[in-house]
CSV table of C-alpha atoms and ligand atoms in Angstrom, one decimal:
chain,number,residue,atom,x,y,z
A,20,UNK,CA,-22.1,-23.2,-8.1
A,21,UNK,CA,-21.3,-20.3,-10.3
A,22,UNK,CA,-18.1,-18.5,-8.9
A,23,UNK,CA,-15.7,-15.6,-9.5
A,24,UNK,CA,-12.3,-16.3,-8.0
A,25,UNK,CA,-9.7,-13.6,-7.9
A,26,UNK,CA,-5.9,-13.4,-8.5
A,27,UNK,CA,-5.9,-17.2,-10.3
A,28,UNK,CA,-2.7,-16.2,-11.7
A,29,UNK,CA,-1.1,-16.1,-7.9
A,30,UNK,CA,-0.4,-18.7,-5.3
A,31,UNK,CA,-3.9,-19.6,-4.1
A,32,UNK,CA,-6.3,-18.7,-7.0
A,33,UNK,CA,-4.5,-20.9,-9.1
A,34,UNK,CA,-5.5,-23.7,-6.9
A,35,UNK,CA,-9.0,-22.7,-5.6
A,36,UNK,CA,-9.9,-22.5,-9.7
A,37,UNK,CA,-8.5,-26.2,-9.8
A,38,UNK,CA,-10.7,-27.0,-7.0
A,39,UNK,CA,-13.9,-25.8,-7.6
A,40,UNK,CA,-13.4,-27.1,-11.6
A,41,UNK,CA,-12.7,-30.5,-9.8
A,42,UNK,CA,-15.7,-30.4,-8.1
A,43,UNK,CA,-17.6,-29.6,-11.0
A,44,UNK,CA,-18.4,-25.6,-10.0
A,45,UNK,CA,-18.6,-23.2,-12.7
A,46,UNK,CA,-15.6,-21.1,-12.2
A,47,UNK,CA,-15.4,-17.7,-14.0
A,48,UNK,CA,-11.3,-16.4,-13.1
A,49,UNK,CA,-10.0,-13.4,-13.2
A,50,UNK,CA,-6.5,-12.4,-13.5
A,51,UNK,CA,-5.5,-8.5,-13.6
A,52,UNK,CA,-5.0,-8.4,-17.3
A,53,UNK,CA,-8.9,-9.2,-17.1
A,54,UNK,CA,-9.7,-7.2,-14.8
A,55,UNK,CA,-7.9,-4.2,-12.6
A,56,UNK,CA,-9.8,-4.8,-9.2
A,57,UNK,CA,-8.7,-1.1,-8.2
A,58,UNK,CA,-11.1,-0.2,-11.1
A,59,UNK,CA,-14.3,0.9,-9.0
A,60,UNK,CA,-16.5,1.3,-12.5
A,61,UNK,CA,-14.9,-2.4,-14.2
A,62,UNK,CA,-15.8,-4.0,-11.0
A,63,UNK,CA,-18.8,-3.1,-10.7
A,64,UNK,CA,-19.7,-4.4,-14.1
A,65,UNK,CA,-17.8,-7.0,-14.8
A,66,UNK,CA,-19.4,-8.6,-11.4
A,67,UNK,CA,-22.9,-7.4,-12.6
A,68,UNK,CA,-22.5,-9.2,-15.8
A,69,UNK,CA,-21.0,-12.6,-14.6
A,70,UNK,CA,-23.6,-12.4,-11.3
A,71,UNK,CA,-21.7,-14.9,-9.6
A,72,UNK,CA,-23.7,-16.6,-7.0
A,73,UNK,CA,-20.2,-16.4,-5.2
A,74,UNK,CA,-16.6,-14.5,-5.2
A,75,UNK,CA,-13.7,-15.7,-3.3
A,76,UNK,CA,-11.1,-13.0,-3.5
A,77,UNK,CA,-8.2,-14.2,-3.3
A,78,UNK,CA,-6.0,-11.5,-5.1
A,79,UNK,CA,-3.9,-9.2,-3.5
A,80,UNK,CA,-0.7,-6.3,-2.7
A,81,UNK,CA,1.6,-9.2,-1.3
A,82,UNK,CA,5.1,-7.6,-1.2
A,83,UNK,CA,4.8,-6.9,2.5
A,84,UNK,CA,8.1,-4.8,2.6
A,85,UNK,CA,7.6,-2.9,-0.3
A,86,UNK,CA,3.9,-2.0,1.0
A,87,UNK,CA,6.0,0.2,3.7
A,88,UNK,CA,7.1,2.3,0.5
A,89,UNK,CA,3.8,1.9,-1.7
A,90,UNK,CA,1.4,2.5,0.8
A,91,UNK,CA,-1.1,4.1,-1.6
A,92,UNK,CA,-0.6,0.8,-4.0
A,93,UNK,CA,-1.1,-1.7,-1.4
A,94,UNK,CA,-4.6,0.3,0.3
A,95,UNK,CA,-6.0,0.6,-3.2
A,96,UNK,CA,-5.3,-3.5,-3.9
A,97,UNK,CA,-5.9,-4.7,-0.4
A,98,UNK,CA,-9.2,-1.8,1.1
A,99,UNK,CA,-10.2,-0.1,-1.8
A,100,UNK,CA,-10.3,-3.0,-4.2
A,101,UNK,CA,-12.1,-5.7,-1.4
A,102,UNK,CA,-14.4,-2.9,-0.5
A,103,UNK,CA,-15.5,-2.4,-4.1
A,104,UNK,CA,-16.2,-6.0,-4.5
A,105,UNK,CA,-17.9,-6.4,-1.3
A,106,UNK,CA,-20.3,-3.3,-2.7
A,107,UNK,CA,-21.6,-5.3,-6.0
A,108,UNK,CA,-21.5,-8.8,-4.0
A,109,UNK,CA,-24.0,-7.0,-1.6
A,110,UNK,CA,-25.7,-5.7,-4.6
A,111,UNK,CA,-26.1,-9.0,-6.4
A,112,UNK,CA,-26.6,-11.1,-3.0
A,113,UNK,CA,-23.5,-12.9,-3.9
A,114,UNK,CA,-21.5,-14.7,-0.9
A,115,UNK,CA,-18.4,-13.5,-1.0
A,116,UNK,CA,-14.8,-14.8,0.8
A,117,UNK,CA,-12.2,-12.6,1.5
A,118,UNK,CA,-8.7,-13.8,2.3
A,119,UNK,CA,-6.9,-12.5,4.9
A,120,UNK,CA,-3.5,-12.4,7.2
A,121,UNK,CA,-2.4,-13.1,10.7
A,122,UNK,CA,-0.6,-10.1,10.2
A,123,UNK,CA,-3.6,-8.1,11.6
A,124,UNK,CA,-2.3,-9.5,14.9
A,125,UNK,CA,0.5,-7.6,16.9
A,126,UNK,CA,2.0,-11.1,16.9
A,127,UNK,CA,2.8,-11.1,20.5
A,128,UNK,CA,2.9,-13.9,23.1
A,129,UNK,CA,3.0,-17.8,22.2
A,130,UNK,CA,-1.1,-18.2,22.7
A,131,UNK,CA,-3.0,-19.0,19.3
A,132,UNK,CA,-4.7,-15.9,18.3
A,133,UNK,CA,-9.2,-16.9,18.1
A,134,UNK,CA,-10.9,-14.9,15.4
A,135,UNK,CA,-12.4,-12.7,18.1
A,136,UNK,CA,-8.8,-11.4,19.6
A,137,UNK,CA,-8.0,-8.0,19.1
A,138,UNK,CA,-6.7,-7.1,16.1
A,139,UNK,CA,-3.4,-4.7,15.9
A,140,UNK,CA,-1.9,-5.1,12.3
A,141,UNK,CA,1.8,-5.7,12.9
A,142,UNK,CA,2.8,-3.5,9.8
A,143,UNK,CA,1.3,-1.2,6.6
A,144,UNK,CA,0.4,-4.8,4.7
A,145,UNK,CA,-1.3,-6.0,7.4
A,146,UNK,CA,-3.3,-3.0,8.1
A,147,UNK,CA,-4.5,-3.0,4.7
A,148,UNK,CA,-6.2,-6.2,4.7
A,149,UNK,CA,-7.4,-5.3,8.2
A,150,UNK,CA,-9.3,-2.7,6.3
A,151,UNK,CA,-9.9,-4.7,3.8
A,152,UNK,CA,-12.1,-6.8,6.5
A,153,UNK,CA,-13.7,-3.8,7.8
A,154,UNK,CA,-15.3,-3.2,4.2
A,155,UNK,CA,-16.8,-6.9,4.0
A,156,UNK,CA,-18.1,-6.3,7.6
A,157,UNK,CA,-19.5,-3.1,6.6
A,158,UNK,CA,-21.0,-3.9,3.2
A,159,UNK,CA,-22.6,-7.9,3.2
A,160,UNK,CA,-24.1,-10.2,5.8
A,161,UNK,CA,-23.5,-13.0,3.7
A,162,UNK,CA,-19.2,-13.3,3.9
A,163,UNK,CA,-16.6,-15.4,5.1
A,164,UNK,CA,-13.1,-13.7,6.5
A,165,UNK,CA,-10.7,-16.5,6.3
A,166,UNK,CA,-6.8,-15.4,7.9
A,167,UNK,CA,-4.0,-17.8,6.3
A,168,UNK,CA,-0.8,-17.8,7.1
A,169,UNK,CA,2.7,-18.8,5.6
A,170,UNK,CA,1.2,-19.7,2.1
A,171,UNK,CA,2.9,-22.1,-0.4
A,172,UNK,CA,1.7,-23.6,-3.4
A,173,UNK,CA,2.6,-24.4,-6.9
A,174,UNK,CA,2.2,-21.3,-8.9
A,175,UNK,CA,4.1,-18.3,-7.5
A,176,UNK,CA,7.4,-17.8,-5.1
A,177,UNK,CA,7.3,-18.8,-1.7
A,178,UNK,CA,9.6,-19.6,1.5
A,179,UNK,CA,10.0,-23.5,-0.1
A,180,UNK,CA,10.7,-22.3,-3.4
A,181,UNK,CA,13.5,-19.7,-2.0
A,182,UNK,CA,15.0,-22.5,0.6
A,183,UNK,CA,15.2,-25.2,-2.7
A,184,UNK,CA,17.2,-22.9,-4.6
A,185,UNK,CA,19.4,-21.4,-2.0
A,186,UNK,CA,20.2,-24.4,-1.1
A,187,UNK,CA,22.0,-25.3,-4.5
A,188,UNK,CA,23.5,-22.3,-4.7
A,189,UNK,CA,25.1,-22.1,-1.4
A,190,UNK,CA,26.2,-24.9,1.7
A,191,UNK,CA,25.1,-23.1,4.8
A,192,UNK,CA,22.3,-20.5,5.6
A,193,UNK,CA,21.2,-18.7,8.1
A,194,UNK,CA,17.4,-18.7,9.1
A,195,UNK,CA,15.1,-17.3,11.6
A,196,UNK,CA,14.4,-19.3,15.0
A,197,UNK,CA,12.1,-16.9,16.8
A,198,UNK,CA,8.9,-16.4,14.4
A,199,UNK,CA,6.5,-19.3,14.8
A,200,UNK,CA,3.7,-20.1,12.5
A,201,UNK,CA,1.7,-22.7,10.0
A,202,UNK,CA,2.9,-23.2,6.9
A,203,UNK,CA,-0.2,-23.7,4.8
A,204,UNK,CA,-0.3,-25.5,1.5
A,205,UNK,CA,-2.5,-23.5,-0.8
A,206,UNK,CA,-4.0,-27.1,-2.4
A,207,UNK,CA,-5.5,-28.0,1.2
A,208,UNK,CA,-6.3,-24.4,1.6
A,209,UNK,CA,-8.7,-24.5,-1.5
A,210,UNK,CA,-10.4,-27.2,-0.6
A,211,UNK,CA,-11.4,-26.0,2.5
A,212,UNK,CA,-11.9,-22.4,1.2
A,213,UNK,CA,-14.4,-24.9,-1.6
A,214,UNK,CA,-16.3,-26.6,1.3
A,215,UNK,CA,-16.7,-23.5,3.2
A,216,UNK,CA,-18.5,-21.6,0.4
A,217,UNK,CA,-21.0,-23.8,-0.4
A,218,UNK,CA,-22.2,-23.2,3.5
A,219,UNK,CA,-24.3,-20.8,5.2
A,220,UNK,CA,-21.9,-20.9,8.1
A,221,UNK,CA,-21.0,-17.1,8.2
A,222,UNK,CA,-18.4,-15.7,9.7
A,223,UNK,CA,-14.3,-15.0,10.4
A,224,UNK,CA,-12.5,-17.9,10.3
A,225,UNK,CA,-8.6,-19.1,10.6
A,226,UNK,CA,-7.6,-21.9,7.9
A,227,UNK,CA,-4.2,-23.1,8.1
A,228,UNK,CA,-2.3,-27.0,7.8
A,229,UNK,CA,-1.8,-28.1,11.4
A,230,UNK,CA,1.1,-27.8,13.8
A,231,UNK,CA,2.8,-25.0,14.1
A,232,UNK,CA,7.0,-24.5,14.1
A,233,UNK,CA,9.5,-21.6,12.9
A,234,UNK,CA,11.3,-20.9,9.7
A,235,UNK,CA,14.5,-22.7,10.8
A,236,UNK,CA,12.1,-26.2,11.4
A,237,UNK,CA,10.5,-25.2,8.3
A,238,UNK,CA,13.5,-24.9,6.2
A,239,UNK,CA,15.5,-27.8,8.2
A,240,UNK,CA,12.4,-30.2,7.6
A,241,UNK,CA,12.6,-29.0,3.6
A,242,UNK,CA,16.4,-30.0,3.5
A,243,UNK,CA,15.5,-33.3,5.1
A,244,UNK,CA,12.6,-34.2,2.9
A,245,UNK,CA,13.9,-33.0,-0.4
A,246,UNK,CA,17.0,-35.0,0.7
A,247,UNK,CA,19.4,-31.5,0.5
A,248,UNK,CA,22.9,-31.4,2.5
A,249,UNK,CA,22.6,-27.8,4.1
A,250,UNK,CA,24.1,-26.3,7.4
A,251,UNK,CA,21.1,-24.3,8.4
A,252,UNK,CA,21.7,-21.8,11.3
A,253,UNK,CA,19.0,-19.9,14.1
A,254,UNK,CA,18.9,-16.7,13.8
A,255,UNK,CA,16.6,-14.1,15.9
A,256,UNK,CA,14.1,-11.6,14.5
A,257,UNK,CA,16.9,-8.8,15.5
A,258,UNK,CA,19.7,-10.4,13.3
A,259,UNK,CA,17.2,-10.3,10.2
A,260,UNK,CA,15.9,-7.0,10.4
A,261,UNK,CA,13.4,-6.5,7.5
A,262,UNK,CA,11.6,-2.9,6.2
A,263,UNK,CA,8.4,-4.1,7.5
A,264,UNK,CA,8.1,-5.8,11.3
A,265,UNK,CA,7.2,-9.4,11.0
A,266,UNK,CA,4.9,-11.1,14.4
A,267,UNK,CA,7.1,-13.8,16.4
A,268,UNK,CA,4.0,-15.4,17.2
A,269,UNK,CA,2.2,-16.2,13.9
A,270,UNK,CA,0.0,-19.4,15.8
A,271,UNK,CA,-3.9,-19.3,14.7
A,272,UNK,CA,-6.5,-21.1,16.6
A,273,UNK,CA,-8.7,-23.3,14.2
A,274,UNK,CA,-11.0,-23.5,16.7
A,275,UNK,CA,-14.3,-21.8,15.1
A,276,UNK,CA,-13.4,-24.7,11.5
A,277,UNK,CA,-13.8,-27.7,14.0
A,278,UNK,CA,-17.4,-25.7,16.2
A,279,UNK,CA,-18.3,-25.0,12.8
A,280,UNK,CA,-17.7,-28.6,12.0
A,281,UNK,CA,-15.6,-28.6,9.4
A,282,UNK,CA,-12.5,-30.9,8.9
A,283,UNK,CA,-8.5,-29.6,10.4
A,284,UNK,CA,-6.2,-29.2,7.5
A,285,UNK,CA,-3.8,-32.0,7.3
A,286,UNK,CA,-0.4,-31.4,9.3
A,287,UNK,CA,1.9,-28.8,7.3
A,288,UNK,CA,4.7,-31.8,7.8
A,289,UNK,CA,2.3,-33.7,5.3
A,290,UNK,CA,1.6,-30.7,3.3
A,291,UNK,CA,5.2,-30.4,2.4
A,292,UNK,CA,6.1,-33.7,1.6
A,293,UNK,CA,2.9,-33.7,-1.2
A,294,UNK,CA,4.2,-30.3,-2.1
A,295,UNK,CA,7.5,-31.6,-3.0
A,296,UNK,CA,6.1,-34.3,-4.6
A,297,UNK,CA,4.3,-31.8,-6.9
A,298,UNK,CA,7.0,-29.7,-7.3
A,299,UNK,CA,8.4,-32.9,-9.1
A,300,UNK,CA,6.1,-32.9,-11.5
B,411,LIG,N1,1.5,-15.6,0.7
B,411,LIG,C1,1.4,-15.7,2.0
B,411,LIG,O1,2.2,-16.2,2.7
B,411,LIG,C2,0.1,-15.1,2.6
B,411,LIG,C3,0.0,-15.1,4.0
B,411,LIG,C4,-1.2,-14.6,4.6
B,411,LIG,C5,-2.2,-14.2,3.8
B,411,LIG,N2,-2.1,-14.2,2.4
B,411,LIG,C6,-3.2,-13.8,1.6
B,411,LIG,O2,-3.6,-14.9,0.8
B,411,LIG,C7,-4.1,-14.5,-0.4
B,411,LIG,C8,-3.5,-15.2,-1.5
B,411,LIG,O3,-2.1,-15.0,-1.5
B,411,LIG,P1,-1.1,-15.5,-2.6
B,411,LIG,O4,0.2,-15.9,-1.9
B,411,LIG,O5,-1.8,-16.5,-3.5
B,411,LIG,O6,-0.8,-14.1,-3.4
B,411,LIG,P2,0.0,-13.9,-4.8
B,411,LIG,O7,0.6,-15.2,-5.2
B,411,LIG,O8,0.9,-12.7,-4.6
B,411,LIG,O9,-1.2,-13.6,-5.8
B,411,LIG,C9,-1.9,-12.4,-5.7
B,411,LIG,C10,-2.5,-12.1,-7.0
B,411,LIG,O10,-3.3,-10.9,-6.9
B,411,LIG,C11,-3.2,-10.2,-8.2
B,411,LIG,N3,-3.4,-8.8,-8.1
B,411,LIG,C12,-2.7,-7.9,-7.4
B,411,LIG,N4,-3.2,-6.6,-7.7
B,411,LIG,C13,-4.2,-6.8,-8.5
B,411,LIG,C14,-5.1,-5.9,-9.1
B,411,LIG,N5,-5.0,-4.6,-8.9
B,411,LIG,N6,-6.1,-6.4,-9.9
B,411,LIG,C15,-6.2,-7.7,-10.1
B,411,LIG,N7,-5.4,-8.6,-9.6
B,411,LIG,C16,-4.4,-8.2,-8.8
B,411,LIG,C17,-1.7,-10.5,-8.6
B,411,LIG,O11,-1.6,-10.3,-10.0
B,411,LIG,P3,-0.2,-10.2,-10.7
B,411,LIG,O12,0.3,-11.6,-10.8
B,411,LIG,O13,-0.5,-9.5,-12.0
B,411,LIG,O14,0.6,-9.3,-9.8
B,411,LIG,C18,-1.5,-12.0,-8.2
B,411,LIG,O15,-1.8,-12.9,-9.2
B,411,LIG,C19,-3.9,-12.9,-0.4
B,411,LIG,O16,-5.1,-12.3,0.0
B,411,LIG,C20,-2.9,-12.7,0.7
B,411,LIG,O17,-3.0,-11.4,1.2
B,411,LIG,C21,-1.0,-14.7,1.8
């Protein structure tokens, strides 16, 4: 399959390229040096002359605090730049995925969100890739909304990366108890995101490693794989105030990936300890 997948130089790009190459897809990347998605005119042709049979956008505005500052910046990366890509997949009956956030949840309660729950972006990043959705709705038949949550993988900064360091720099932290999510490994993710593209199984879907637990199991289980002495303390969402509101429940229900028949994710207890392996390397 001949594919365009976005922001390779970030987290998940990098390994969704890796994936689809593995699986012997013709991948064509592009990195914002090759192309500035919030260029309507470049899009348009750039995406016209590769005609892809499929784009899986994975670039993004991904500084959720700062998007409460740049608000302009992170609309034109997350809407303006999705919807122009959604306009020449249409155009050139390409499939197209678009990644999105749990973050177009209000984040409330302890239930699992389903893809059909309402949607009430938590903060300005998340209501930019809630708009972002509304574009691929809008423009093709032929897409697939995937929410993620909690990304780490090997090419960009993450909460793993950040814990690993701290952790030689200092002998206690503090962490926060009271936010519960997935953490999703971007190398599972891409496979998935790989398998899912090749379908005609339409739709909005949640993709994330199973299990769910907070950033204080998360960063405690880190310690104890990576073998790291810490003193890791709770904290609450109050004592951590950040510029943009972050959800306390993060949980997505997987449900539509196993009716759709499609395989879970591997735990994200599994996840890590691969991850670290790779980190290794
Ligand atoms: N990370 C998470 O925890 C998380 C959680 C939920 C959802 N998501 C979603 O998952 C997807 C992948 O996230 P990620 O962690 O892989 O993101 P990332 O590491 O921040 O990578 C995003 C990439 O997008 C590129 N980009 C930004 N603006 C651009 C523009 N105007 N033109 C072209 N490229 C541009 C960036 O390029 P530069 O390197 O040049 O800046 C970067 O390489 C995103 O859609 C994100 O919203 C992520």
């Amino acid at each position: 399959m001949r594919v365009v997948v976005t922001g390779v130089n970030g987290q998940l790009g990098y390994d969704v390229v890796k994936e689809l190459r593995k699986q012997g897809d013709e991948v064509i990347g592009l990195t914002r040096e090759t192309l500035d998605l919030t260029e309507e005119d470049q899009v348009t042709k750039t995406i016209r002359e590769i005609k892809p049979e499929a784009v899986i956008h994975c670039a993004a505005y991904t500084a959720v605090d700062l998007a409460e500052e740049e608000k302009d910046k992170a609309l034109n990366v997350n809407t303006l730049a999705t919807s122009y890509l959604a306009k020449v997949c249409a155009e050139i009956q390409a499939k197209m995925i678009y990644i999105s956030t749990d973050y177009v949840f209000p984040g409330e309660g302890d239930k699992p969100y389903e893809v059909k729950d309402k949607v009430d972006p938590i903060n300005w990043y998340g209501q930019t890739k809630y708009e972002g959705e509304q574009a691929v709705l809008r423009e093709l038949n032929h897409y697939f909304i995937v929410r993620v949550t909690w990304v780490f993988g090997k090419n960009g900064n993450n909460f793993v990366k950040t814990m690993l360091r701290l952790s030689q720099e200092r002998e206690s932290l503090s962490v926060v108890a009271d936010q519960i999510g997935s953490p999703t490994y971007t190398v599972d993710l891409a496979k998935c995101l790989a398998e899912i593209v090749k379908t005609d199984k339409y739709g909005i879907y949640h993709v994330t490693n199973e299990g769910f637990c907070s950033w204080y199991d998360f960063a405690m289980e880190i310690f104890r794989m990576s073998g790291r002495n810490v003193v890791v303390h709770p904290l609450t969402s109050e004592q951590f105030p950040s510029k943009a509101k972050r959800p306390k429940n993060c949980r997505l229900s997987k449900q539509k990936l196993t009716e759709e028949g499609f395989e879970r994710l591997p735990s994200w207890q599994d996840a890590l300890a691969r991850y670290l392996e790779e980190l290794k390397q």
